[in-house]
Coordinates of C-alpha atoms and ligand atoms in Angstrom, one line a residue:
X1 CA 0.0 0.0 0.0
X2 CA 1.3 3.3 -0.9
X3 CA 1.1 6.4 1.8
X4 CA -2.2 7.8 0.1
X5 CA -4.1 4.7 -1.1
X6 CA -7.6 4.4 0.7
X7 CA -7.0 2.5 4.0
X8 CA -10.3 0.8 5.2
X9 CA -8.2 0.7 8.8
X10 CA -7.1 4.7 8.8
X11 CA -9.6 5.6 11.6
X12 CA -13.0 7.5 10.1
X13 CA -14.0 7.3 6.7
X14 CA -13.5 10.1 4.8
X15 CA -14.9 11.6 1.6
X16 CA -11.8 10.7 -0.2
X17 CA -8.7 8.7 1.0
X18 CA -6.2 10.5 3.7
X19 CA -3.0 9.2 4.6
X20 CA -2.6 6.5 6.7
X21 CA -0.2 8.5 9.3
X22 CA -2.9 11.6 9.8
X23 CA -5.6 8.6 9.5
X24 CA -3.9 6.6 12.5
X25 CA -3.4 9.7 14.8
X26 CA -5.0 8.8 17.8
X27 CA -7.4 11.4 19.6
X28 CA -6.0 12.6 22.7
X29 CA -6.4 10.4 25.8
X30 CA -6.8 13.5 28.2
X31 CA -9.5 15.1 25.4
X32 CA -11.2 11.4 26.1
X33 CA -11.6 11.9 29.9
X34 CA -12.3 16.0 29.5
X35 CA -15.5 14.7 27.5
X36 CA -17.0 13.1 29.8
X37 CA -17.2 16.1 31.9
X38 CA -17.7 18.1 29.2
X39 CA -20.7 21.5 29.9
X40 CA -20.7 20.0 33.7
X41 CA -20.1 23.2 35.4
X42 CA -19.3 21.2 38.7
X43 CA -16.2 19.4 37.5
X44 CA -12.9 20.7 38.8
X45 CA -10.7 20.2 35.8
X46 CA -6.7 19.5 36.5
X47 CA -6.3 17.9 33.6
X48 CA -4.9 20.1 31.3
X49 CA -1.3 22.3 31.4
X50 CA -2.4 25.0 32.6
X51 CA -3.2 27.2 35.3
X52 CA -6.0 29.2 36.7
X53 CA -4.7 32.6 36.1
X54 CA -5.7 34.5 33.0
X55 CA -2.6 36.4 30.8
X56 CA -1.3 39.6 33.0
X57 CA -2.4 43.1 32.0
X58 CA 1.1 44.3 30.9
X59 CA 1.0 42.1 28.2
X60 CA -2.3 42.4 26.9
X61 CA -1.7 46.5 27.5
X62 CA 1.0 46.2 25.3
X63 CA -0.7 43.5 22.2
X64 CA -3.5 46.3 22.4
X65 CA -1.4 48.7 21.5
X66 CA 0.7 47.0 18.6
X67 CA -2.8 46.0 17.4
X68 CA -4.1 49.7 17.6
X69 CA -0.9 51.2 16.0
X70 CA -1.6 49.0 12.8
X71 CA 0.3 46.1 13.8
X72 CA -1.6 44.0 11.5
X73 CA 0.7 42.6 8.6
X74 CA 2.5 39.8 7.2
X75 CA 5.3 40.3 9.4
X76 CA 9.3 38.7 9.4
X77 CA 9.4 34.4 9.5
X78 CA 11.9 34.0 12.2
X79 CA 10.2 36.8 14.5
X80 CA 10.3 40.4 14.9
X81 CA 13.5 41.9 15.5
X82 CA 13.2 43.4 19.3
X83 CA 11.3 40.2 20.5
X84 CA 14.3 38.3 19.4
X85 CA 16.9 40.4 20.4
X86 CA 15.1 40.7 23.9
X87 CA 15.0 36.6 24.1
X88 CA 19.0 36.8 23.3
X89 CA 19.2 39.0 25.9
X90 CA 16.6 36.8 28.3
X91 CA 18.8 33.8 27.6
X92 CA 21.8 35.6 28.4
X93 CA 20.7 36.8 31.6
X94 CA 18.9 33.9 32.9
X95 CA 21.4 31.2 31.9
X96 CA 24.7 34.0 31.8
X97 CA 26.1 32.2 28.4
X98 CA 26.6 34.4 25.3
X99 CA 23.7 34.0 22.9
X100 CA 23.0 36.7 19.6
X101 CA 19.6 36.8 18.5
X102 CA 20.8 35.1 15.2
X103 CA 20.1 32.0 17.1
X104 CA 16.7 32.6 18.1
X105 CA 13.5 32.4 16.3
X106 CA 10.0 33.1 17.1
X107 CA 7.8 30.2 16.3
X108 CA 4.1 29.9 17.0
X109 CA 3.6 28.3 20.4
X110 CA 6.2 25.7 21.3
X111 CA 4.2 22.5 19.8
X112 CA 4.4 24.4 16.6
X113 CA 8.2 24.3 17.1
X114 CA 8.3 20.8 17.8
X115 CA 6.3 19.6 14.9
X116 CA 8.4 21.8 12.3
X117 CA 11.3 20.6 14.1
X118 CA 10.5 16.7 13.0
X119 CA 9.2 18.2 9.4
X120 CA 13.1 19.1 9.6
X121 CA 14.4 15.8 11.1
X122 CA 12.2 13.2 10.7
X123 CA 11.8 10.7 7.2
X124 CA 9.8 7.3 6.6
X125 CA 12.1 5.2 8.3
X126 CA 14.3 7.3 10.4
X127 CA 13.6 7.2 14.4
X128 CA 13.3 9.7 17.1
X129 CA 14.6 8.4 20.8
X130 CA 12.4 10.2 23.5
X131 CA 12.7 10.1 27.2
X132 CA 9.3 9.1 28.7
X133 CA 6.8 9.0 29.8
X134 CA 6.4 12.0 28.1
X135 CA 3.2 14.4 26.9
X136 CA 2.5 12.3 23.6
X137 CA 2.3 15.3 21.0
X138 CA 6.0 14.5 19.8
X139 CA 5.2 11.0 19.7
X140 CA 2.1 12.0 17.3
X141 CA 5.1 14.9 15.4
X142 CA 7.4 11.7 14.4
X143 CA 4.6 8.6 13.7
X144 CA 2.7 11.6 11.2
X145 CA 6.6 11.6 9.0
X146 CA 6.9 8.0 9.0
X147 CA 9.3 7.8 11.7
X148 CA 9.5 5.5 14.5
X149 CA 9.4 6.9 17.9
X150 CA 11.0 4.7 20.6
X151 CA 10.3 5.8 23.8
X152 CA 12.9 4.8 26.9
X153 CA 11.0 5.3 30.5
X154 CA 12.2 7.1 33.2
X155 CA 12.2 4.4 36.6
X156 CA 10.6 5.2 39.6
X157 CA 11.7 3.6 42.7
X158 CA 9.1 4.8 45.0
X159 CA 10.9 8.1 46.2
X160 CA 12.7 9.6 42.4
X161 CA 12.1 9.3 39.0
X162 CA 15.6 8.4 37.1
X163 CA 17.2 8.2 33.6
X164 CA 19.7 4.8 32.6
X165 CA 21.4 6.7 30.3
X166 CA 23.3 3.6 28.4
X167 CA 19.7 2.2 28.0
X168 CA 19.2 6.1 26.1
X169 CA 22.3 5.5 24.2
X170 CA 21.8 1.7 23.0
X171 CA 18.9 2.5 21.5
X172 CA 20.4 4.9 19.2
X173 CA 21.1 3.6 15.7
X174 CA 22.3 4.7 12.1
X175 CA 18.3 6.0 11.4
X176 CA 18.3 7.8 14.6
X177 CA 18.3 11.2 13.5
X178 CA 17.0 13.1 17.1
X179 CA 16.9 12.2 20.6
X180 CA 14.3 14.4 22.6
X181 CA 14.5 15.4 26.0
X182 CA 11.6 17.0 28.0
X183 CA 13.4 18.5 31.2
X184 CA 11.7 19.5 33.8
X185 CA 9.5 16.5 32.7
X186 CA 6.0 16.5 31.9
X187 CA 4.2 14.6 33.8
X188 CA 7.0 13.2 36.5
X189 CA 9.0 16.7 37.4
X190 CA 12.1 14.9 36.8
X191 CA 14.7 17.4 35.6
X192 CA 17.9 15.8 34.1
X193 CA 21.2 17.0 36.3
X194 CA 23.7 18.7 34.7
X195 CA 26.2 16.8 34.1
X196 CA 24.3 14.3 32.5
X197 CA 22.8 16.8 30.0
X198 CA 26.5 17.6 29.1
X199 CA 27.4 13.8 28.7
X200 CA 24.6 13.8 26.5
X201 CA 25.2 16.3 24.3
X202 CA 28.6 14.9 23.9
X203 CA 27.3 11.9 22.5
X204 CA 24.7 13.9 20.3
X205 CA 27.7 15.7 19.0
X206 CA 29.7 12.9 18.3
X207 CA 27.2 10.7 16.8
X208 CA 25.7 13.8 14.7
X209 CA 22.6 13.6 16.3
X210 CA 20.2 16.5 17.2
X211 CA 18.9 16.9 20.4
X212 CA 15.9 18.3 20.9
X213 CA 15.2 19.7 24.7
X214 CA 12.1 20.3 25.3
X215 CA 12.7 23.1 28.4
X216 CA 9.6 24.4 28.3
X217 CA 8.8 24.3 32.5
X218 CA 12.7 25.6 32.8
X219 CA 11.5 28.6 35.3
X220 CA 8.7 26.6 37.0
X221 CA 11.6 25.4 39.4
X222 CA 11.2 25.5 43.6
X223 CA 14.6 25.0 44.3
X224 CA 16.5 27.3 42.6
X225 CA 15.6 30.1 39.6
X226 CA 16.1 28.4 36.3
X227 CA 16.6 24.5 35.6
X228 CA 19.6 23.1 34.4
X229 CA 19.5 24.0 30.5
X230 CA 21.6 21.7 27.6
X231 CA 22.4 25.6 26.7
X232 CA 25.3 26.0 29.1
X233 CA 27.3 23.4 27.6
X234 CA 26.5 23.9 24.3
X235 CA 28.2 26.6 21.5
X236 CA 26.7 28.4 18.8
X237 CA 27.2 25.4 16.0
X238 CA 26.3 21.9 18.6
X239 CA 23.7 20.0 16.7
X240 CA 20.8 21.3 19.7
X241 CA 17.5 23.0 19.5
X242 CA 15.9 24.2 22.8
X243 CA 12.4 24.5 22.5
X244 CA 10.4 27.2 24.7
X245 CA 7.4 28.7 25.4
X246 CA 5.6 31.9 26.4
X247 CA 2.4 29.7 27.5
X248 CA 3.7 28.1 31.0
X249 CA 5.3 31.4 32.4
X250 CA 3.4 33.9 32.2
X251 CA -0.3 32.0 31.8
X252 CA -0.4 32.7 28.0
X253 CA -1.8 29.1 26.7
X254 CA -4.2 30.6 24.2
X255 CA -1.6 33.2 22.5
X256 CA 0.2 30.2 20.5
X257 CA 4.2 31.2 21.1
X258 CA 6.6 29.8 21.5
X259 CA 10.9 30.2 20.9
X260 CA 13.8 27.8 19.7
X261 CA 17.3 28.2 20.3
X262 CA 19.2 26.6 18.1
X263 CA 22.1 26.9 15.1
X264 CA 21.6 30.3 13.2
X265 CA 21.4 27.7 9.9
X266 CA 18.7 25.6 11.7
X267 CA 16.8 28.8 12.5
X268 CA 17.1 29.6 8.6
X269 CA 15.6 26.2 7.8
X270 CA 12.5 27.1 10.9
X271 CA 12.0 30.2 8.7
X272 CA 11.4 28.0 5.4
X273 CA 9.3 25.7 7.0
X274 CA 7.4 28.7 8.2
X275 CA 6.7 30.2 5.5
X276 CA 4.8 27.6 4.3
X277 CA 2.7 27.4 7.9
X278 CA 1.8 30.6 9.3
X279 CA 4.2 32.5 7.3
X280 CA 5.0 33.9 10.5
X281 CA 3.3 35.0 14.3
X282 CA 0.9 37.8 14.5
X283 CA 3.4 40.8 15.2
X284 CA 0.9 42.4 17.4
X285 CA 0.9 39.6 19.8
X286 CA 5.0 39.4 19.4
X287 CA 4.5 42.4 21.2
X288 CA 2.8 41.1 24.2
X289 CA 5.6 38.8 24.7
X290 CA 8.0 41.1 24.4
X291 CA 6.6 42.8 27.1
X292 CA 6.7 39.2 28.7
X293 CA 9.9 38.8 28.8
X294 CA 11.3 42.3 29.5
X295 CA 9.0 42.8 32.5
X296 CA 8.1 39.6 33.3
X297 CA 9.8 38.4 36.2
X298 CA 7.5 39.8 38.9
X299 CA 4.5 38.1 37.7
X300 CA 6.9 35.0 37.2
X301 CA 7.4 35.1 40.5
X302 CA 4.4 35.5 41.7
X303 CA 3.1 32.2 39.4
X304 CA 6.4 30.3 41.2
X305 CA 5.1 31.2 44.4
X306 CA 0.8 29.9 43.4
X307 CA 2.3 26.6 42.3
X308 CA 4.4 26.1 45.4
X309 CA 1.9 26.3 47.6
X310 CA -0.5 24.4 45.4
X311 CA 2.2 21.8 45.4
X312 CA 1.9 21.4 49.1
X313 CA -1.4 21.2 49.2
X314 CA -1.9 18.5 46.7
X315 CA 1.3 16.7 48.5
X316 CA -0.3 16.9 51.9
X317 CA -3.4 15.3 50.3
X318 CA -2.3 12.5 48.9
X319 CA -0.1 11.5 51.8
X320 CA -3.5 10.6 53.3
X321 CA -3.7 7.5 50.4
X322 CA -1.7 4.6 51.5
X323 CA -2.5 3.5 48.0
X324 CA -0.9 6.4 46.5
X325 CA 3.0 6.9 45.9
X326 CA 4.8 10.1 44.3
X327 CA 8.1 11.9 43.6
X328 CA 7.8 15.1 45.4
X329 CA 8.3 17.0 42.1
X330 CA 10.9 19.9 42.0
X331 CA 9.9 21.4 39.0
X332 CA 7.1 21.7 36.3
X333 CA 3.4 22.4 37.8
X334 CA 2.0 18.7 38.1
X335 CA 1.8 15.6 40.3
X336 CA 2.4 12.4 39.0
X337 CA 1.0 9.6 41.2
X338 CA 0.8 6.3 41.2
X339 CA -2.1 4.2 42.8
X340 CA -1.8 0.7 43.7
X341 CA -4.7 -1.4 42.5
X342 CA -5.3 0.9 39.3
X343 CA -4.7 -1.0 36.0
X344 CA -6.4 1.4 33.7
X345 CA -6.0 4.9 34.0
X346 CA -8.2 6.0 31.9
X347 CA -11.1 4.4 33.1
X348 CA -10.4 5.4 36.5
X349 CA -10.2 9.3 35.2
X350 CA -13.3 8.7 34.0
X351 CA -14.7 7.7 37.0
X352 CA -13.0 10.4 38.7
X353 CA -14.7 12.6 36.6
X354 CA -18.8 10.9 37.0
X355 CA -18.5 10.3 40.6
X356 CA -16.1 12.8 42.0
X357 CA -16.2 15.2 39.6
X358 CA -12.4 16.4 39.6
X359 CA -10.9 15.8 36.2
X360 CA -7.4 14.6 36.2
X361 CA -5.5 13.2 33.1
X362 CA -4.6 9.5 32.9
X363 CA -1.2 8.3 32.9
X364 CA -1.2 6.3 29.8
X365 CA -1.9 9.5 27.9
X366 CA 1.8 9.6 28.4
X367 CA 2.9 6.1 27.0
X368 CA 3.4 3.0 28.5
X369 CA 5.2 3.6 31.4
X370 CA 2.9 5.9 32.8
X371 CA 0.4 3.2 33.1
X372 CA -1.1 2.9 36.9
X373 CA -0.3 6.8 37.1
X374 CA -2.8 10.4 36.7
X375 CA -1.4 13.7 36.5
X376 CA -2.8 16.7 38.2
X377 CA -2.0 20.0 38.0
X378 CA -1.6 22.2 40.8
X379 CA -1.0 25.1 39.1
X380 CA -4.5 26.2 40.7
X381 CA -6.3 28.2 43.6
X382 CA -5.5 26.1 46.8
X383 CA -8.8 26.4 48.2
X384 CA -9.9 24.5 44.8
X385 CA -7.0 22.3 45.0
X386 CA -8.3 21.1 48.7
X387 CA -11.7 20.9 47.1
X388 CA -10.3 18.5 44.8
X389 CA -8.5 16.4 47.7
X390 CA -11.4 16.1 49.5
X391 CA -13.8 14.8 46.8
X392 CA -11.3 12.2 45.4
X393 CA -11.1 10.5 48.8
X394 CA -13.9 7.9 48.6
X395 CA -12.1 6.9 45.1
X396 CA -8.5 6.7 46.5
X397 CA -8.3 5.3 50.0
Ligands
LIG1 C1 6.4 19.2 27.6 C2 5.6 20.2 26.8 N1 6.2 20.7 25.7 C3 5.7 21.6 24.9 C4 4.4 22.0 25.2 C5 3.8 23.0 24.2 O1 3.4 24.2 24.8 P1 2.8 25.3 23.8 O2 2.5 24.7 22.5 O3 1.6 25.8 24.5 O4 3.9 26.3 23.7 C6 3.7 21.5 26.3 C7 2.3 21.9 26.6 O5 1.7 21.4 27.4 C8 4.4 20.6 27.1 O6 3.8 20.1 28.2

């Protein structure tokens, strides 16, 4: 069968045949569970990545304004010039390595990044290794080019999630052509220490391998300001592309932006790639993150200091579950428990949702090894996060 004959087995039917790889795409796990609560105004939904908060003022103030000064054109592929000198300058302050805006570009929203990224990478045949469990969307990025993702799990062992970084490298071959790193981790927390981001980037460089870092939660940290980022060992010309986002910072989900750092050539290739997307992100909203990220830190702060505490509440109410069991997460705005006795997440989510009416997402949205797991996010009012607690108990004790 070729890639566009009619496939009776490529999901729905359609009018006329689709490809198998856009046919197959599964729908989202965590979409499967919101439905079921779906127009029930009593659910409290955790189940998505993201917060309470609606975008700040400042930055809406200052999209209103681009927008009202005429801001409304095609505008430059790779980002407007300010936003990405201001990023250069953001990356050189927060990380203090030398960065020129020639390696940043301006994509829209960081899933946007990731899937141009493996339009980049990615060919029938070629694979993509990804440390899991992982948010499935760059699973979906490398099975829709005909690539093979192969997914290595973290290991819990009932106190830290952890990386076997030979297991990583042995499943590397001569198709591998990216190996994709979410740190801090969605769903576990896990952030991947430093010197074992540098030892992999050596091997990335020696093998000719891109790596892909997904550091999109790198300021949602408790225990210090900024995660440990592949971009302090890495010069202008290493074979890396960090991918980052305006949506978990500073509460702009809905304004579809996102940034890469990578090789001023690689940016060049973004920028093709682009123009045949979205030809580029509205300028006028450009302008709200540049406001973002020049006056952003109080309000980052301020978001650090929601999700600590709603951290603590969610840990203090689990700890009443002898059936549950966590990694105290350091980073990242979820928790990622496991619960004895659960062998299908997404059932149980479901039920969550009918009879408790909190909405969580299940753990085998994230791939095998988050099996017997659900994800909340406490990125969330406490008082609604104790709501939560209190309604889940019958389910989980
Ligand atoms: C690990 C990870 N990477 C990337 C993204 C993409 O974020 P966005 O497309 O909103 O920039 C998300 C969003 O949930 C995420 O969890």
């Amino acid at each position: 069968m070729n890639a566009t004959s009619p496939s009776p087995a490529a999901g729905p039917s359609y009018a006329a045949p689709v490809r198998p790889a856009a046919g197959f795409l599964p729908a989202s796990k965590i979409g499967l569970v919101a439905m079921v609560g779906r127009g029930d105004p009593d659910v409290i939904p955790l189940w998505f990545g993201e917060g309470d908060l609606t975008t700040p003022a400042f930055i809406n103030e200052a999209a209103n304004r681009a927008l009202a000064a005429g801001e409304t054109f095609y505008t430059w592929q790779r980002g407007i010039p300010p936003l990405r000198e201001a990023i250069a300058e953001y990356t050189r302050r927060v990380y203090g390595i030398a960065c020129g805006p020639e390696r940043i570009t301006v994509t829209g929203s960081g899933m946007q990044a990731i899937l141009l990224t493996c339009q980049a990478l990615i060919g029938r045949g070629d694979n993509a290794v990804i440390v899991g469990p992982i948010w499935p969307n760059i699973v979906h990025c490398v099975e829709l080019q005909e690539g093979e993702p192969r997914q290595i799990d973290l290991a819990f062992d009932g106190a830290n999630w952890s990386l076997d970084l030979d297991r990583l490298f042995a499943a590397v071959d001569e198709r591998t052509r990216l190996i994709f790193v979410n740190s801090p981790n969605n769903p576990t927390g896990w952030t991947m220490p430093s010197e074992m981001q540098k030892a992999l980037l050596d091997f990335c460089r020696e093998r000719r391998i891109w790596l892909v870092a997904d550091e999109v939660y790198a300021r949602l940290v408790y225990d210090r300001p900024v995660a440990p980022s592949f971009l302090e060992h890495a010069g202008p010309d290493d074979p890396l592309i960090v991918v980052q986002s305006f949506s978990k910072p500073w509460a702009m989900t809905g304004w579809r932006l996102g940034w890469v750092t990578s090789p001023d050539s690689f940016g060049d290739l973004l920028a093709k790639l682009t123009q045949i997307n979205t030809s580029g992100s509205p300028a006028f909203l450009q302008h709200g993150a540049l406001a973002a990220i020049r006056e952003g830190e109080p309000f980052l702060a301020e978001m650090v200091e929601r999700c600590r505490v709603g951290r603590e509440v969610v840990l203090q109410g689990l700890a009443r579950f002898p059936r549950v069991r966590i990694a105290r997460p350091e980073a990242a705005f979820y928790a990622f428990f496991g619960v004895d006795g659960m062998d299908d997440s997404l059932e149980f989510a479901k039920r969550l949702v009918r009879e408790a009416k909190v909405g969580l997402a299940p753990g085998t949205a994230f791939g095998d090894g988050g099996e017997g797991y659900l994800r909340l996010c406490f990125a969330s009012a406490p008082e609604r996060l104790q709501r939560a607690m209190d309604r889940m108990a019958p389910l989980l004790s």
